[in-house]
Short mmCIF file of C-alpha atoms in Angstrom, two decimals:
data_model
loop_
_atom_site.label_atom_id
_atom_site.label_comp_id
_atom_site.label_asym_id
_atom_site.label_seq_id
_atom_site.Cartn_x
_atom_site.Cartn_y
_atom_site.Cartn_z
CA UNK A 1 -0.02 -0.11 0.08
CA UNK A 2 2.83 2.34 0.79
CA UNK A 3 4.48 1.67 -2.54
CA UNK A 4 1.27 2.14 -4.38
CA UNK A 5 0.61 5.62 -2.52
CA UNK A 6 4.45 6.71 -3.25
CA UNK A 7 4.38 5.64 -7.21
CA UNK A 8 0.94 7.39 -7.70
CA UNK A 9 1.99 10.76 -6.05
CA UNK A 10 -0.90 10.83 -3.97
CA UNK A 11 -1.03 12.35 -0.21
CA UNK A 12 -0.86 10.05 2.83
CA UNK A 13 -4.12 8.10 3.53
CA UNK A 14 -5.22 8.84 -0.13
CA UNK A 15 -4.34 5.72 -1.69
CA UNK A 16 -6.91 3.34 -3.07
CA UNK A 17 -9.74 1.67 -1.16
CA UNK A 18 -8.13 -1.50 0.41
CA UNK A 19 -10.11 -4.79 0.36
CA UNK A 20 -6.92 -6.55 0.07
CA UNK A 21 -5.16 -6.40 3.50
CA UNK A 22 -7.32 -8.16 6.13
CA UNK A 23 -7.45 -5.52 8.73
CA UNK A 24 -10.27 -4.56 11.43
CA UNK A 25 -11.26 -1.09 10.04
CA UNK A 26 -12.99 0.33 13.26
CA UNK A 27 -10.00 -0.54 15.65
CA UNK A 28 -8.16 1.53 17.12
CA UNK A 29 -10.42 4.61 17.54
CA UNK A 30 -9.83 8.10 16.16
CA UNK A 31 -8.93 9.12 19.84
CA UNK A 32 -6.72 6.12 20.48
CA UNK A 33 -4.68 7.16 17.10
CA UNK A 34 -4.43 10.79 18.44
CA UNK A 35 -3.08 9.36 21.58
CA UNK A 36 -0.38 7.44 19.95
CA UNK A 37 0.59 10.45 17.88
CA UNK A 38 0.91 12.41 20.86
CA UNK A 39 3.36 9.77 22.22
CA UNK A 40 5.21 9.52 19.07
CA UNK A 41 8.46 11.10 20.27
CA UNK A 42 8.94 8.73 23.20
CA UNK A 43 7.69 5.72 21.40
CA UNK A 44 10.65 5.87 18.46
CA UNK A 45 13.11 7.17 20.96
CA UNK A 46 13.44 4.90 23.69
CA UNK A 47 13.91 1.13 23.80
CA UNK A 48 10.81 -0.93 24.51
CA UNK A 49 10.47 -2.90 27.48
CA UNK A 50 11.36 -6.61 27.51
CA UNK A 51 9.45 -9.10 25.99
CA UNK A 52 8.51 -10.65 29.24
CA UNK A 53 7.00 -7.43 30.61
CA UNK A 54 4.81 -7.00 27.62
CA UNK A 55 3.83 -10.46 27.37
CA UNK A 56 2.85 -10.09 31.31
CA UNK A 57 0.31 -7.24 30.48
CA UNK A 58 -1.19 -9.10 27.33
CA UNK A 59 -1.51 -12.37 29.63
CA UNK A 60 -3.22 -10.30 32.54
CA UNK A 61 -5.75 -8.74 29.69
CA UNK A 62 -6.56 -12.20 28.49
CA UNK A 63 -6.29 -14.23 31.77
CA UNK A 64 -3.71 -16.61 30.36
CA UNK A 65 -0.77 -17.93 32.12
CA UNK A 66 2.47 -16.31 31.14
CA UNK A 67 4.54 -19.50 31.19
CA UNK A 68 2.14 -20.61 28.31
CA UNK A 69 2.50 -17.72 26.01
CA UNK A 70 5.37 -16.35 23.69
CA UNK A 71 5.21 -13.12 21.80
CA UNK A 72 6.56 -12.69 18.56
CA UNK A 73 7.12 -9.62 15.81
CA UNK A 74 4.28 -10.92 14.30
CA UNK A 75 2.70 -14.55 13.76
CA UNK A 76 5.15 -14.67 10.79
CA UNK A 77 7.98 -14.88 13.18
CA UNK A 78 6.38 -17.49 15.46
CA UNK A 79 5.57 -19.43 12.16
CA UNK A 80 9.06 -19.31 11.47
CA UNK A 81 10.31 -20.45 15.03
CA UNK A 82 7.63 -23.13 15.09
CA UNK A 83 9.03 -24.69 11.72
CA UNK A 84 13.07 -24.40 13.18
CA UNK A 85 12.16 -25.85 16.45
CA UNK A 86 9.06 -27.97 16.64
CA UNK A 87 8.69 -29.35 12.86
CA UNK A 88 11.29 -32.10 12.46
CA UNK A 89 10.68 -33.50 8.96
CA UNK A 90 7.25 -32.90 7.61
CA UNK A 91 4.29 -30.99 7.80
CA UNK A 92 0.66 -31.72 6.40
CA UNK A 93 -1.53 -28.48 5.56
CA UNK A 94 -4.81 -28.09 3.76
CA UNK A 95 -4.48 -25.90 0.65
CA UNK A 96 -5.59 -23.28 -0.24
CA UNK A 97 -4.49 -21.71 3.04
CA UNK A 98 -1.93 -18.88 4.34
CA UNK A 99 1.32 -18.91 2.28
CA UNK A 100 3.70 -19.24 5.09
CA UNK A 101 2.56 -22.56 6.18
CA UNK A 102 3.41 -24.15 2.88
CA UNK A 103 6.28 -22.16 2.16
CA UNK A 104 8.48 -21.80 5.38
CA UNK A 105 8.95 -25.39 5.87
CA UNK A 106 9.70 -26.10 2.11
CA UNK A 107 12.60 -23.23 2.68
CA UNK A 108 13.96 -25.29 5.29
CA UNK A 109 14.06 -28.57 3.50
CA UNK A 110 10.98 -30.06 4.80
CA UNK A 111 8.41 -32.26 3.39
CA UNK A 112 5.05 -30.80 3.13
CA UNK A 113 1.96 -32.52 2.38
CA UNK A 114 -0.84 -30.45 1.05
CA UNK A 115 -4.45 -31.71 1.46
CA UNK A 116 -6.61 -30.06 -1.13
CA UNK A 117 -9.89 -28.39 -0.09
CA UNK A 118 -12.39 -29.25 -2.71
CA UNK A 119 -14.13 -26.35 -4.57
CA UNK A 120 -17.00 -28.37 -5.25
CA UNK A 121 -17.57 -28.77 -1.40
CA UNK A 122 -17.18 -25.28 -0.75
CA UNK A 123 -13.53 -25.61 0.52
CA UNK A 124 -14.68 -27.11 3.86
CA UNK A 125 -12.16 -29.25 5.70
CA UNK A 126 -13.20 -32.68 6.41
CA UNK A 127 -11.25 -33.40 9.71
CA UNK A 128 -11.89 -37.14 9.40
CA UNK A 129 -10.51 -37.19 6.12
CA UNK A 130 -7.66 -35.01 6.88
CA UNK A 131 -6.68 -37.08 9.93
CA UNK A 132 -6.68 -40.19 7.55
CA UNK A 133 -4.53 -38.37 4.97
CA UNK A 134 -2.01 -37.65 7.71
CA UNK A 135 -1.73 -41.15 8.93
CA UNK A 136 -1.46 -42.36 5.36
CA UNK A 137 1.12 -40.31 4.73
CA UNK A 138 2.92 -40.52 7.89
CA UNK A 139 3.35 -36.86 8.54
CA UNK A 140 4.75 -35.81 11.94
CA UNK A 141 3.36 -32.44 12.11
CA UNK A 142 -0.11 -31.06 11.46
CA UNK A 143 -1.66 -27.47 10.77
CA UNK A 144 -5.25 -26.42 10.65
CA UNK A 145 -6.21 -22.81 10.12
CA UNK A 146 -9.30 -21.83 11.70
CA UNK A 147 -10.95 -19.71 10.49
CA UNK A 148 -8.88 -20.60 7.33
CA UNK A 149 -7.49 -18.06 5.07
CA UNK A 150 -8.50 -17.12 1.96
CA UNK A 151 -11.94 -18.97 2.42
CA UNK A 152 -12.97 -18.17 5.79
CA UNK A 153 -14.06 -21.83 6.42
CA UNK A 154 -14.69 -22.36 10.08
CA UNK A 155 -14.47 -25.83 12.20
CA UNK A 156 -16.41 -26.00 15.52
CA UNK A 157 -14.53 -26.19 18.76
CA UNK A 158 -15.83 -29.69 19.86
CA UNK A 159 -14.55 -31.24 16.17
CA UNK A 160 -11.04 -29.79 16.76
CA UNK A 161 -10.66 -30.99 20.12
CA UNK A 162 -11.69 -34.40 18.66
CA UNK A 163 -9.15 -33.90 15.73
CA UNK A 164 -6.47 -32.77 18.36
CA UNK A 165 -7.10 -36.17 20.48
CA UNK A 166 -6.89 -38.52 17.41
CA UNK A 167 -3.79 -36.38 16.59
CA UNK A 168 -1.93 -37.33 19.90
CA UNK A 169 0.70 -39.44 18.64
CA UNK A 170 1.97 -36.79 15.96
CA UNK A 171 4.96 -34.50 17.00
CA UNK A 172 3.23 -31.42 16.73
CA UNK A 173 -0.50 -29.99 15.95
CA UNK A 174 -0.77 -26.26 15.28
CA UNK A 175 -4.10 -24.59 15.28
CA UNK A 176 -3.82 -21.08 13.62
CA UNK A 177 -6.67 -18.60 15.14
CA UNK A 178 -5.37 -15.74 13.64
CA UNK A 179 -8.93 -14.56 12.49
CA UNK A 180 -10.80 -16.08 15.24
CA UNK A 181 -11.67 -13.06 16.92
CA UNK A 182 -14.25 -12.33 13.68
CA UNK A 183 -15.91 -15.35 14.28
CA UNK A 184 -19.54 -15.71 15.80
CA UNK A 185 -20.54 -19.20 15.18
CA UNK A 186 -20.30 -20.25 18.67
CA UNK A 187 -19.66 -18.28 22.12
CA UNK A 188 -16.43 -19.93 22.99
CA UNK A 189 -14.68 -21.03 19.64
CA UNK A 190 -10.91 -20.78 20.68
CA UNK A 191 -9.00 -24.18 21.91
CA UNK A 192 -6.38 -22.50 23.75
CA UNK A 193 -7.66 -23.94 27.20
CA UNK A 194 -7.37 -27.26 25.78
CA UNK A 195 -3.83 -26.68 24.03
CA UNK A 196 -2.17 -25.82 27.28
CA UNK A 197 -3.14 -29.26 28.62
CA UNK A 198 -1.87 -31.37 25.79
CA UNK A 199 1.76 -31.94 25.14
CA UNK A 200 1.86 -31.61 21.47
CA UNK A 201 -0.94 -28.75 20.45
CA UNK A 202 0.20 -24.93 19.82
CA UNK A 203 -2.22 -22.00 19.26
CA UNK A 204 -1.21 -19.04 17.06
CA UNK A 205 -3.01 -16.01 17.26
CA UNK A 206 -2.57 -12.50 15.70
CA UNK A 207 -3.06 -9.22 17.03
CA UNK A 208 -2.30 -7.12 14.05
CA UNK A 209 -5.18 -8.31 12.30
CA UNK A 210 -7.43 -8.07 15.18
CA UNK A 211 -6.80 -4.60 16.04
CA UNK A 212 -6.35 -3.10 12.38
CA UNK A 213 -2.64 -2.86 12.90
CA UNK A 214 -0.60 -4.62 10.65
CA UNK A 215 2.14 -2.39 10.72
CA UNK A 216 2.67 -3.11 14.25
CA UNK A 217 4.09 -6.44 14.01
CA UNK A 218 2.60 -8.56 17.23
CA UNK A 219 1.06 -11.86 17.90
CA UNK A 220 1.38 -14.62 20.28
CA UNK A 221 1.04 -18.49 20.62
CA UNK A 222 -0.34 -20.56 23.36
CA UNK A 223 1.03 -23.96 24.42
CA UNK A 224 2.08 -25.99 27.40
CA UNK A 225 5.06 -24.43 29.43
CA UNK A 226 7.43 -26.78 27.77
CA UNK A 227 6.61 -26.00 24.19
CA UNK A 228 5.92 -22.19 24.75
CA UNK A 229 9.06 -22.03 26.74
CA UNK A 230 11.13 -23.55 23.87
CA UNK A 231 10.14 -20.77 21.60
CA UNK A 232 10.29 -18.08 24.01
CA UNK A 233 14.01 -18.84 24.94
CA UNK A 234 14.85 -18.47 21.27
CA UNK A 235 13.33 -15.20 20.78
CA UNK A 236 15.66 -11.89 20.70
CA UNK A 237 15.69 -9.60 23.69
CA UNK A 238 13.93 -6.82 22.15
CA UNK A 239 11.94 -8.66 19.46
CA UNK A 240 8.63 -6.60 20.14
CA UNK A 241 8.96 -3.02 19.44
CA UNK A 242 7.66 0.43 21.31
CA UNK A 243 4.52 0.73 19.27
CA UNK A 244 3.63 -2.77 20.16
CA UNK A 245 4.13 -2.19 23.87
CA UNK A 246 1.94 1.14 23.79
CA UNK A 247 -0.74 -0.52 22.18
CA UNK A 248 -0.85 -3.58 24.62
CA UNK A 249 -0.87 -1.16 27.57
CA UNK A 250 -3.74 0.86 26.02
CA UNK A 251 -5.89 -1.92 25.53
CA UNK A 252 -7.06 -2.39 29.08
CA UNK A 253 -8.88 0.99 28.73
CA UNK A 254 -10.32 0.23 25.41
CA UNK A 255 -12.22 -3.06 25.54
CA UNK A 256 -15.61 -1.97 25.00
CA UNK A 257 -14.41 -0.12 21.83
CA UNK A 258 -12.84 -3.36 20.80
CA UNK A 259 -15.65 -5.30 21.37
CA UNK A 260 -17.98 -2.86 19.14
CA UNK A 261 -15.50 -3.16 16.43
CA UNK A 262 -15.80 -6.92 16.18
CA UNK A 263 -19.61 -6.65 16.47
CA UNK A 264 -19.43 -4.10 13.36
CA UNK A 265 -17.04 -6.19 11.23
CA UNK A 266 -19.50 -9.23 11.71
CA UNK A 267 -22.79 -7.15 10.49
CA UNK A 268 -20.79 -5.71 7.63
CA UNK A 269 -19.71 -9.27 6.57
CA UNK A 270 -23.39 -10.15 6.37
CA UNK A 271 -24.34 -6.99 4.55
CA UNK A 272 -21.33 -7.25 2.06
CA UNK A 273 -22.17 -11.05 1.37
CA UNK A 274 -25.33 -10.14 0.40
CA UNK A 275 -24.56 -7.55 -2.02
CA UNK A 276 -21.94 -9.36 -3.55
CA UNK A 277 -24.12 -12.50 -4.13
CA UNK A 278 -26.61 -10.54 -6.18
CA UNK A 279 -24.08 -9.87 -8.63
CA UNK A 280 -24.73 -12.37 -11.66
CA UNK A 281 -22.37 -15.58 -12.03
CA UNK A 282 -20.52 -14.39 -8.63
CA UNK A 283 -20.19 -17.21 -5.80
CA UNK A 284 -19.51 -15.91 -2.24
CA UNK A 285 -18.59 -18.64 0.14
CA UNK A 286 -19.36 -18.40 3.97
CA UNK A 287 -16.88 -17.14 5.97
CA UNK A 288 -16.34 -16.39 9.80
CA UNK A 289 -13.03 -14.26 8.93
CA UNK A 290 -12.97 -10.62 8.26
CA UNK A 291 -12.98 -11.47 4.29
CA UNK A 292 -14.89 -12.89 1.97
CA UNK A 293 -13.67 -15.72 -0.63
CA UNK A 294 -15.38 -15.28 -4.47
CA UNK A 295 -15.43 -17.05 -7.51
CA UNK A 296 -15.64 -14.90 -10.61
CA UNK A 297 -18.25 -15.42 -13.15
CA UNK A 298 -17.35 -17.93 -16.02
CA UNK A 299 -14.98 -16.55 -18.34
CA UNK A 300 -13.50 -13.82 -15.99
CA UNK A 301 -9.92 -13.85 -14.97
CA UNK A 302 -8.61 -12.48 -11.78
CA UNK A 303 -5.62 -10.72 -12.50
CA UNK A 304 -7.55 -8.78 -15.31
CA UNK A 305 -10.29 -8.05 -12.89
CA UNK A 306 -7.94 -6.78 -10.08
CA UNK A 307 -5.74 -4.65 -12.49
CA UNK A 308 -8.85 -2.97 -13.88
CA UNK A 309 -10.34 -2.55 -10.36
CA UNK A 310 -7.12 -0.59 -9.48
CA UNK A 311 -6.70 1.29 -12.54
CA UNK A 312 -10.16 2.46 -13.43
CA UNK A 313 -11.53 2.67 -9.85
CA UNK A 314 -8.86 2.68 -7.13
CA UNK A 315 -9.93 -0.33 -5.45
CA UNK A 316 -7.43 -2.90 -4.34
CA UNK A 317 -8.30 -6.37 -4.43
CA UNK A 318 -6.61 -9.80 -3.71
CA UNK A 319 -6.35 -11.94 -6.54
CA UNK A 320 -5.86 -15.57 -5.36
CA UNK A 321 -4.03 -17.32 -8.17
CA UNK A 322 -0.68 -17.57 -6.53
CA UNK A 323 -2.14 -19.63 -3.54
CA UNK A 324 -1.37 -23.20 -3.83
CA UNK A 325 -4.99 -24.71 -4.29
CA UNK A 326 -6.79 -21.96 -5.49
CA UNK A 327 -6.53 -20.40 -9.17
CA UNK A 328 -7.26 -16.91 -10.74
CA UNK A 329 -10.77 -17.18 -10.68
CA UNK A 330 -10.86 -16.35 -7.15
CA UNK A 331 -10.57 -13.33 -5.05
CA UNK A 332 -10.16 -12.32 -1.45
CA UNK A 333 -12.36 -9.41 -0.46
CA UNK A 334 -11.49 -7.94 3.15
CA UNK A 335 -14.97 -6.84 5.01
CA UNK A 336 -15.11 -2.98 4.91
CA UNK A 337 -17.69 -0.37 5.70
CA UNK A 338 -20.98 -0.29 3.59
CA UNK A 339 -19.82 3.00 1.79
CA UNK A 340 -16.68 1.06 0.67
CA UNK A 341 -18.65 -1.92 -0.29
CA UNK A 342 -21.10 0.26 -2.61
CA UNK A 343 -17.81 1.50 -4.26
CA UNK A 344 -16.39 -2.13 -4.77
CA UNK A 345 -19.84 -3.43 -5.93
CA UNK A 346 -20.08 -0.78 -8.54
CA UNK A 347 -16.56 -1.29 -9.63
CA UNK A 348 -17.13 -5.14 -10.31
CA UNK A 349 -20.39 -4.46 -12.15
CA UNK A 350 -18.78 -2.22 -14.72
CA UNK A 351 -15.61 -4.56 -14.85
CA UNK A 352 -17.38 -7.86 -15.19
CA UNK A 353 -20.47 -6.88 -17.25
CA UNK A 354 -19.64 -3.59 -18.99
CA UNK A 355 -22.16 -0.73 -19.30
CA UNK A 356 -25.11 -3.12 -18.81
CA UNK A 357 -25.72 -5.39 -15.89
CA UNK A 358 -25.95 -9.07 -17.11
CA UNK A 359 -23.91 -7.99 -20.29
CA UNK A 360 -21.20 -10.74 -21.39
CA UNK A 361 -18.29 -11.05 -19.12
CA UNK A 362 -15.09 -10.44 -20.97
CA UNK A 363 -13.07 -13.74 -22.32
CA UNK A 364 -10.54 -15.04 -19.81
CA UNK A 365 -6.74 -14.23 -20.21
CA UNK A 366 -4.41 -17.22 -21.32
CA UNK A 367 -3.20 -18.92 -18.22
CA UNK A 368 -3.11 -21.73 -16.11
CA UNK A 369 -6.12 -22.95 -13.83
CA UNK A 370 -3.74 -23.21 -10.88
CA UNK A 371 -0.75 -21.24 -9.49
CA UNK A 372 2.55 -23.09 -9.80
CA UNK A 373 5.47 -23.30 -7.34
CA UNK A 374 5.48 -22.14 -4.09
CA UNK A 375 3.30 -19.03 -3.10
CA UNK A 376 5.09 -16.06 -3.53
CA UNK A 377 4.39 -12.22 -2.99
CA UNK A 378 1.15 -11.17 -4.62
CA UNK A 379 1.93 -10.47 -8.25
CA UNK A 380 0.54 -6.78 -7.82
CA UNK A 381 2.99 -6.09 -5.22
CA UNK A 382 5.66 -7.82 -7.24
CA UNK A 383 5.06 -5.44 -10.25
CA UNK A 384 4.79 -2.25 -8.28
CA UNK A 385 7.79 -2.83 -5.69
CA UNK A 386 11.35 -2.09 -6.92
CA UNK A 387 10.98 -0.66 -10.19
CA UNK A 388 8.02 0.87 -9.65
CA UNK A 389 4.91 2.14 -11.78
CA UNK A 390 6.76 4.74 -13.65
CA UNK A 391 7.62 2.20 -16.63
CA UNK A 392 4.00 0.53 -16.58
CA UNK A 393 1.59 2.02 -19.07
CA UNK A 394 -1.97 1.59 -19.45
CA UNK A 395 -2.39 -1.50 -20.68
CA UNK A 396 -5.61 -2.39 -19.14
CA UNK A 397 -8.90 -0.67 -19.80
CA UNK A 398 -8.77 3.07 -19.24
CA UNK A 399 -6.48 4.14 -22.02
CA UNK A 400 -4.22 6.96 -21.15
CA UNK A 401 -4.66 6.50 -17.43
CA UNK A 402 -1.49 5.81 -15.26
CA UNK A 403 -1.74 2.13 -13.82
CA UNK A 404 -0.89 -1.20 -13.75
CA UNK A 405 0.46 -3.41 -16.40
CA UNK A 406 -1.49 -6.32 -17.53
CA UNK A 407 -1.13 -9.58 -15.89
CA UNK A 408 1.49 -11.55 -17.40
CA UNK A 409 1.14 -14.46 -19.57
CA UNK A 410 1.93 -17.91 -19.09
CA UNK A 411 5.44 -18.80 -20.08
CA UNK A 412 6.91 -16.01 -19.14
CA UNK A 413 8.19 -16.67 -15.68
CA UNK A 414 4.71 -17.68 -14.10
CA UNK A 415 5.39 -21.72 -14.42
CA UNK A 416 3.42 -24.36 -16.13
CA UNK A 417 1.31 -25.04 -13.02
CA UNK A 418 0.04 -28.07 -11.38
CA UNK A 419 -3.60 -29.01 -11.01
CA UNK A 420 -4.43 -30.45 -7.49
CA UNK A 421 -5.65 -33.85 -7.62
CA UNK A 422 -9.35 -34.67 -6.04
CA UNK A 423 -9.54 -36.50 -2.83
CA UNK A 424 -10.62 -39.97 -3.90
CA UNK A 425 -10.70 -42.75 -1.42
CA UNK A 426 -8.40 -45.65 -2.90
CA UNK A 427 -9.29 -49.33 -2.37
CA UNK A 428 -6.44 -50.29 -0.04
CA UNK A 429 -3.62 -48.34 1.61
CA UNK A 430 -0.24 -48.19 0.11
CA UNK A 431 2.11 -50.77 1.42
CA UNK A 432 5.71 -49.94 2.48
CA UNK A 433 7.95 -51.48 0.26
CA UNK A 434 11.61 -50.82 -0.95
CA UNK A 435 10.57 -51.28 -4.61
CA UNK A 436 10.21 -48.24 -6.78
CA UNK A 437 6.63 -46.72 -6.73
CA UNK A 438 5.79 -44.15 -9.48
CA UNK A 439 4.03 -41.11 -8.61
CA UNK A 440 0.43 -40.95 -9.77
CA UNK A 441 -0.25 -38.22 -12.27
CA UNK A 442 -1.96 -35.24 -10.68
CA UNK A 443 -5.66 -34.88 -11.78
CA UNK A 444 -7.67 -31.70 -11.98
CA UNK A 445 -9.95 -30.84 -9.08
CA UNK A 446 -13.55 -31.42 -9.96
CA UNK A 447 -15.79 -28.27 -9.79
CA UNK A 448 -19.24 -27.41 -10.38
CA UNK A 449 -18.31 -24.96 -13.24
CA UNK A 450 -15.07 -26.05 -14.85
CA UNK A 451 -13.59 -23.61 -16.95
CA UNK A 452 -10.99 -24.55 -19.33
CA UNK A 453 -8.08 -22.38 -19.39
CA UNK A 454 -5.46 -22.79 -22.44
CA UNK A 455 -2.15 -23.09 -21.56
CA UNK A 456 0.90 -25.57 -21.09
CA UNK A 457 0.42 -29.01 -20.37
CA UNK A 458 1.93 -30.01 -17.01
CA UNK A 459 4.92 -32.48 -17.55
CA UNK A 460 4.73 -35.70 -15.41
CA UNK A 461 7.32 -35.54 -12.81
CA UNK A 462 9.95 -38.32 -12.60
CA UNK A 463 9.36 -41.42 -10.58
CA UNK A 464 11.30 -41.17 -7.37
CA UNK A 465 14.43 -43.70 -6.78
CA UNK A 466 14.09 -46.60 -4.64
CA UNK A 467 14.13 -45.99 -0.97
CA UNK A 468 12.61 -48.14 1.94
CA UNK A 469 9.58 -46.64 3.59
CA UNK A 470 10.01 -45.58 7.25
CA UNK A 471 8.52 -47.89 9.75
CA UNK A 472 5.08 -47.15 10.84
CA UNK A 473 4.59 -45.13 13.91
CA UNK A 474 2.34 -46.75 16.77
CA UNK A 475 -0.91 -44.68 17.22
CA UNK A 476 -3.36 -44.56 20.04
CA UNK A 477 -6.80 -45.77 19.40
CA UNK A 478 -8.48 -43.44 17.09
CA UNK A 479 -11.39 -41.08 18.21
CA UNK A 480 -14.81 -41.93 17.13
CA UNK A 481 -15.50 -40.92 13.56
CA UNK A 482 -11.74 -41.39 12.65
CA UNK A 483 -10.19 -44.18 10.46
CA UNK A 484 -7.95 -46.56 12.07
CA UNK A 485 -3.99 -45.65 11.55
CA UNK A 486 -2.39 -47.38 8.35
CA UNK A 487 1.37 -47.58 7.14
CA UNK A 488 2.99 -44.39 6.06
CA UNK A 489 3.34 -43.97 2.47
CA UNK A 490 6.74 -43.99 0.63
CA UNK A 491 8.51 -40.59 0.23
CA UNK A 492 7.33 -38.88 -3.12
CA UNK A 493 3.99 -40.60 -3.38
CA UNK A 494 0.95 -38.55 -2.73
CA UNK A 495 -1.42 -40.08 -0.40
CA UNK A 496 -5.19 -40.48 -0.69
CA UNK A 497 -5.22 -37.31 -3.44
CA UNK A 498 -2.65 -35.65 -1.55
CA UNK A 499 -0.05 -33.40 -3.45
CA UNK A 500 3.56 -33.56 -2.11
CA UNK A 501 5.82 -30.39 -1.97
CA UNK A 502 8.07 -32.40 -4.31
CA UNK A 503 5.53 -32.41 -7.02
CA UNK A 504 4.53 -28.51 -6.49
CA UNK A 505 8.10 -28.01 -6.94
CA UNK A 506 8.85 -30.01 -9.83
CA UNK A 507 11.47 -32.59 -8.22
CA UNK A 508 11.20 -36.03 -7.30
CA UNK A 509 10.90 -35.48 -3.63
CA UNK A 510 14.33 -37.12 -2.53
CA UNK A 511 16.74 -34.19 -3.33
CA UNK A 512 17.76 -31.90 -0.47
CA UNK A 513 16.38 -28.48 -0.64
CA UNK A 514 18.74 -25.49 0.26
CA UNK A 515 17.64 -23.46 3.35
CA UNK A 516 17.28 -19.94 2.20
CA UNK A 517 -12.60 -9.33 31.56
CA UNK A 518 -12.02 -8.27 27.92
CA UNK A 519 -13.88 -9.31 24.71
CA UNK A 520 -13.16 -12.92 24.05
CA UNK A 521 -11.64 -13.86 27.39
CA UNK A 522 -14.51 -16.33 28.05
CA UNK A 523 -13.11 -19.69 27.14
CA UNK A 524 -9.85 -18.35 26.93
CA UNK A 525 -8.12 -17.70 30.10
CA UNK A 526 -10.78 -18.96 32.86
CA UNK A 527 -9.33 -21.28 34.89
CA UNK A 528 -10.56 -24.96 34.76
#
């Protein structure tokens, strides 16, 4: 956003309407910003207090024991330390999801087993099938995001606790609750209390998203004292900045305003979903986050829609073609006040349907149905950061107006793309063996409205070299509704429709990868 504002020459705060970055638009209040501005000199002049001091204040506010909490310079820092300290060899993650859960472990040479969420099922995560996938694959660490980013899918607390128990024999279970403050499906949705009682569960929570302050990097994790202590011991002395400290110490006096902001976001989410659902051919998926996942009408292509929305209507949206398991037909739209939503809907009507509502949607740009490689920075940011927009002319609609370049065509650095296979049950689990096991060719995910996208045909990956499979890990009795454990799948072979990280990267899976009393305290911090 700063890059776009600088390059366009607009005054501070006069940039495009932001439907891309998932912030709380109602918090902090204007009075809180004025208070921060009045303290600016002291905030940026002096060192912050120690992380222990700031963590103790947050824990007092949330009624959590400090020995079970580690605060980080954003949840991304904590994801990095979780990967380095607690993930030994492999991690399972449903896709699409937050890109750091797929990218971070691959960057450190871990095997990432991706469980594709099916478009035909509304991207809902079936925990029983996910547990079966984890056992068949032999994955040692497991991630669940609740609500999930980008689709906003929600899992009820009881189902998650049952899943955690079924995964009691895994090294690690991470429940990422970064957007849970915006959920209203049940009164006490968090599993932090249950996590503190289990030896292998970590709950990750964000503060920047909830408080509308992404620029102040702060988040925290909750786990049993041993796990939390391992992460806390590795964090730098001053990993939390003075802005974060001042905000945390302001929160005690602003609980009612924070609670009201969450209520307003939930109400705006319902109204925004209703308005978007009225657009012909646009599919809006149920969400418990502060964003909505939408599928564009047949024939529309996300990068072109994104660029035209920015250049013609000064509205910034998140196109999800670079998220593994998603495609350019999907946008993630942040929940915003109604005055901004009306501008979004009006822009989408003009971009998608032309002058008349219901007119033909522009033809699709050439591209692949699924993004290739690991999720990188959004292509929009890639185009505007660094070289800037000075050399980019109005190649999209709106001739003569300065704007972004059209989306790059396939074959010019965007990769060939690897369609995700459907999670289809097999007749019997794969038996461990030393013989060469060829990797099955990925099959495209079935969707309710398949759209052919011309582009390069994916090249089959080479079969892995012979290698003995690891011995099965003994597991406790499965919880009700979960399948019994089966032997792990040999390296490089996807289990029950899964996609290995090696297939995404285009390798054989055997080569090493170089390392490159406050709102919502109910159910969180109460004893017992």
